[in-house]
CSV table of C-alpha atoms in Angstrom, one decimal:
chain,number,residue,atom,x,y,z
A,1,MET,CA,128.1,135.1,170.0
A,2,SER,CA,125.5,138.0,170.6
A,3,SER,CA,127.1,140.3,173.2
A,4,LEU,CA,123.2,139.9,174.2
A,5,ALA,CA,123.5,135.9,174.5
A,6,PRO,CA,124.0,135.7,178.6
A,7,LEU,CA,120.9,137.8,179.0
A,8,ALA,CA,118.6,136.2,176.3
A,9,GLN,CA,119.8,132.7,177.6
A,10,SER,CA,118.6,133.7,181.7
A,11,LEU,CA,115.7,134.5,180.7
A,12,ALA,CA,114.9,131.8,178.5
A,13,ALA,CA,115.6,129.7,181.1
A,14,LEU,CA,113.6,131.2,182.9
A,15,PRO,CA,110.0,129.4,183.9
A,16,PRO,CA,107.3,130.3,181.8
A,17,SER,CA,104.9,133.6,182.8
A,18,LEU,CA,101.8,132.6,180.8
A,19,GLY,CA,100.7,129.6,179.1
A,20,GLY,CA,104.0,128.4,177.8
A,21,THR,CA,105.3,131.0,177.2
A,22,ARG,CA,107.9,133.4,179.2
A,23,VAL,CA,106.4,137.1,179.1
A,24,ILE,CA,109.3,139.6,179.0
A,25,GLY,CA,108.3,143.0,179.6
A,26,ILE,CA,110.4,146.2,178.7
A,27,ASP,CA,109.4,149.6,180.4
A,28,GLY,CA,110.6,152.9,180.1
A,29,HIS,CA,110.1,156.9,179.5
A,30,ALA,CA,108.9,157.3,175.8
A,31,GLY,CA,112.5,157.5,173.9
A,32,SER,CA,114.3,155.8,176.3
A,33,GLY,CA,115.3,153.3,173.6
A,34,LYS,CA,113.5,150.1,174.5
A,35,SER,CA,112.2,149.4,170.6
A,36,THR,CA,115.9,149.4,169.7
A,37,PHE,CA,116.9,147.6,172.7
A,38,ALA,CA,113.7,144.9,172.5
A,39,GLY,CA,115.1,144.3,168.7
A,40,ARG,CA,118.7,143.6,169.5
A,41,LEU,CA,117.8,141.1,172.3
A,42,ALA,CA,114.9,139.3,169.9
A,43,GLU,CA,117.4,138.3,167.7
A,44,ALA,CA,119.4,137.5,170.6
A,45,LEU,CA,116.5,134.9,171.6
A,46,GLY,CA,116.8,133.3,168.3
A,47,GLY,CA,114.0,135.7,166.7
A,48,ALA,CA,111.8,135.8,169.9
A,49,PRO,CA,108.4,137.8,168.5
A,50,VAL,CA,108.0,141.1,169.8
A,51,LEU,CA,104.5,143.1,170.8
A,52,HIS,CA,104.7,147.1,170.5
A,53,LEU,CA,102.2,148.6,173.3
A,54,ASP,CA,102.1,151.5,170.7
A,55,ASP,CA,100.4,149.3,168.7
A,56,VAL,CA,97.9,147.9,171.9
A,57,ALA,CA,97.3,151.9,172.4
A,58,THR,CA,95.4,154.5,170.5
A,59,HIS,CA,95.1,158.7,170.7
A,60,ALA,CA,91.9,158.0,172.9
A,61,GLU,CA,93.2,155.5,175.0
A,62,LEU,CA,96.9,155.3,175.6
A,63,PHE,CA,97.3,154.0,178.9
A,64,GLY,CA,93.8,152.4,179.1
A,65,TRP,CA,94.2,149.3,176.6
A,66,TRP,CA,95.0,146.7,179.2
A,67,ASP,CA,91.2,145.2,178.6
A,68,ARG,CA,92.1,144.7,175.0
A,69,LEU,CA,95.4,143.6,175.5
A,70,ARG,CA,93.5,140.9,177.9
A,71,VAL,CA,91.3,139.6,175.5
A,72,GLN,CA,92.7,139.5,172.5
A,73,VAL,CA,96.8,138.5,173.9
A,74,VAL,CA,97.1,137.6,177.5
A,75,GLU,CA,93.6,134.8,177.8
A,76,PRO,CA,94.8,133.3,174.5
A,77,LEU,CA,98.0,132.3,174.8
A,78,ALA,CA,97.4,131.6,178.7
A,79,ALA,CA,94.9,129.0,176.9
A,80,GLY,CA,97.6,128.1,174.4
A,81,ARG,CA,95.9,129.6,171.8
A,82,PRO,CA,97.3,132.4,169.5
A,83,ALA,CA,97.2,135.7,170.0
A,84,ARG,CA,95.3,137.8,167.5
A,85,TRP,CA,95.2,141.6,167.1
A,86,ALA,CA,94.9,144.5,165.4
A,87,PRO,CA,97.7,147.5,165.4
A,88,TYR,CA,96.8,150.5,165.8
A,89,ASP,CA,97.4,153.2,162.9
A,90,TRP,CA,98.5,156.4,164.3
A,91,GLU,CA,98.5,157.9,161.2
A,92,GLY,CA,94.9,156.6,160.1
A,93,ARG,CA,93.9,156.8,163.4
A,94,ARG,CA,91.9,153.1,163.4
A,95,PHE,CA,93.1,150.0,163.8
A,96,GLY,CA,94.5,148.0,160.9
A,97,PRO,CA,94.5,144.7,159.6
A,98,GLU,CA,94.9,141.7,162.2
A,99,ARG,CA,97.9,139.9,163.1
A,100,VAL,CA,98.2,136.5,164.5
A,101,LEU,CA,100.7,135.7,167.5
A,102,GLU,CA,101.2,132.4,167.8
A,103,PRO,CA,102.8,130.4,171.3
A,104,ALA,CA,106.2,130.8,171.9
A,105,PRO,CA,109.0,129.9,174.0
A,106,VAL,CA,109.5,133.8,175.2
A,107,LEU,CA,107.8,136.9,174.4
A,108,LEU,CA,108.8,140.4,174.4
A,109,VAL,CA,106.4,143.1,175.6
A,110,GLU,CA,107.6,146.6,174.9
A,111,GLY,CA,106.2,149.9,175.8
A,112,VAL,CA,105.4,152.6,178.3
A,113,GLY,CA,103.5,150.3,180.9
A,114,ALA,CA,104.5,147.1,180.5
A,115,GLY,CA,105.3,146.7,183.5
A,116,ARG,CA,101.9,148.2,184.4
A,117,ARG,CA,100.2,146.2,188.0
A,118,GLU,CA,97.6,144.2,185.3
A,119,LEU,CA,100.5,142.6,183.4
A,120,ARG,CA,103.0,142.4,186.2
A,121,PRO,CA,101.7,138.9,187.4
A,122,HIS,CA,102.1,137.6,184.0
A,123,LEU,CA,105.9,138.5,183.2
A,124,ALA,CA,108.3,136.6,183.8
A,125,ARG,CA,111.3,139.1,184.4
A,126,LEU,CA,110.4,143.2,184.2
A,127,LEU,CA,113.4,145.1,182.4
A,128,TRP,CA,113.4,148.9,182.9
A,129,MET,CA,114.8,151.1,180.7
A,130,GLU,CA,117.2,153.3,182.5
A,131,THR,CA,117.8,156.6,180.8
A,132,PRO,CA,116.6,159.6,182.9
A,133,ARG,CA,112.9,161.5,182.0
A,134,GLU,CA,113.8,164.4,180.7
A,135,ALA,CA,116.8,162.6,178.0
A,136,SER,CA,114.3,160.3,176.8
A,137,TRP,CA,111.3,162.5,176.5
A,138,GLY,CA,114.1,164.9,174.6
A,139,ARG,CA,115.0,161.9,172.6
A,140,GLY,CA,111.6,161.2,171.5
A,141,ARG,CA,111.2,164.9,170.5
A,142,GLN,CA,113.6,165.2,168.4
A,143,ARG,CA,113.2,161.6,166.6
A,144,ASP,CA,109.1,162.7,166.1
A,145,GLY,CA,109.5,166.5,165.2
A,146,ARG,CA,107.9,169.9,165.3
A,147,GLU,CA,104.5,168.4,163.8
A,148,LEU,CA,104.2,166.1,167.0
A,149,SER,CA,105.2,168.7,169.5
A,150,ALA,CA,101.4,169.3,170.5
A,151,PHE,CA,100.9,164.9,170.5
A,152,TRP,CA,104.3,164.8,173.1
A,153,ASP,CA,102.6,167.5,175.7
A,154,GLY,CA,99.7,165.8,175.8
A,155,TRP,CA,101.6,162.0,176.0
A,156,GLU,CA,103.8,163.9,178.5
A,157,ARG,CA,100.8,164.8,181.1
A,158,ALA,CA,99.2,161.0,180.7
A,159,GLU,CA,103.2,159.6,181.2
A,160,LEU,CA,103.8,161.6,184.4
A,161,ALA,CA,100.2,160.4,185.7
A,162,HIS,CA,100.2,156.7,184.6
A,163,PHE,CA,103.3,156.4,186.6
A,164,SER,CA,102.3,158.3,188.9
A,165,ASP,CA,99.3,155.9,189.5
A,166,ASP,CA,101.1,153.4,188.3
A,167,PRO,CA,104.8,153.1,188.2
A,168,SER,CA,107.1,150.1,186.7
A,169,ARG,CA,110.4,150.7,187.6
A,170,PRO,CA,110.2,150.2,191.9
A,171,PHE,CA,108.6,146.5,190.5
A,172,ALA,CA,111.9,146.1,187.7
A,173,ASN,CA,114.3,142.9,188.2
A,174,THR,CA,116.8,144.2,186.0
A,175,LEU,CA,117.6,147.8,185.0
A,176,VAL,CA,119.0,148.2,181.8
A,177,HIS,CA,121.6,151.9,181.1
A,178,GLN,CA,122.9,152.4,177.9
A,179,SER,CA,126.4,154.2,177.8
A,180,GLY,CA,129.1,154.8,175.1
A,181,THR,CA,130.1,151.2,175.1
A,182,GLY,CA,126.2,150.0,174.7
A,183,TYR,CA,123.9,148.0,176.7
A,184,GLU,CA,124.9,147.2,180.2
A,185,TRP,CA,122.8,145.7,183.2
A,186,THR,CA,122.2,145.5,186.6
A,187,SER,CA,120.0,144.0,189.0
A,188,GLY,CA,116.5,145.5,189.9
A,189,ILE,CA,115.2,146.8,193.2
A,190,SER,CA,113.0,143.5,192.9
A,191,ALA,CA,115.1,141.2,191.2
A,192,THR,CA,116.4,137.9,193.8
A,193,PRO,CA,119.4,138.8,196.1
A,194,GLY,CA,122.9,138.3,194.0
A,195,THR,CA,126.0,139.5,192.4
A,196,PRO,CA,125.2,142.6,189.4
A,197,SER,CA,125.2,141.2,185.8
A,198,ALA,CA,126.6,143.3,182.9
A,199,LEU,CA,126.4,143.3,179.7
A,200,THR,CA,128.1,145.7,176.7
A,201,ASP,CA,126.7,146.0,172.9
A,202,GLY,CA,129.0,144.1,170.5
A,203,ASP,CA,129.5,147.4,167.8
A,204,GLY,CA,130.1,149.8,171.2
A,205,LEU,CA,127.6,152.0,170.4
A,206,PRO,CA,125.0,154.0,172.6
A,207,GLN,CA,121.3,153.2,171.2
A,208,THR,CA,118.4,155.1,171.3
């Protein structure tokens, strides 16, 4: 059984938050490991779908994508209908072919801004990747290379402005930590008071 199973089981047992779906937000700084963690958690949930907010944002709208997400994803799922959206092609600078997201018991929404104020009422739980900003950004810059240095300069300014106006971490139910033994989690500020939980990733390796 996956070491993420306890967390997955607790999320699957939550009441639905959007139609019949439990929407789990995974937020954190760019480069903090959200995508990798979301992928592993999705596996532990038996193949739960993952919506990457990078597919919703654009060069012109790094954080101005809420109306598009609301119309294409949130409102259809709330009504029990499939969501339809066209992921953004960051290289081609245009939207690609349409994709369909059927209503599911659990949907993971990962990306910077997954805990924004407009989306929070629709979340069953908000997870925050507890990786320091500078470490996250350094990891992201190293991953993307020098050719995207100018993009990162603009991104960092945009992310600072976003979280200054609309911080996510204070509203997180769960803080996810990475260490030499994998993942651990503790209760966030907005979690129901109780004993903090923890988990370790089975392969014993830190994730990026």
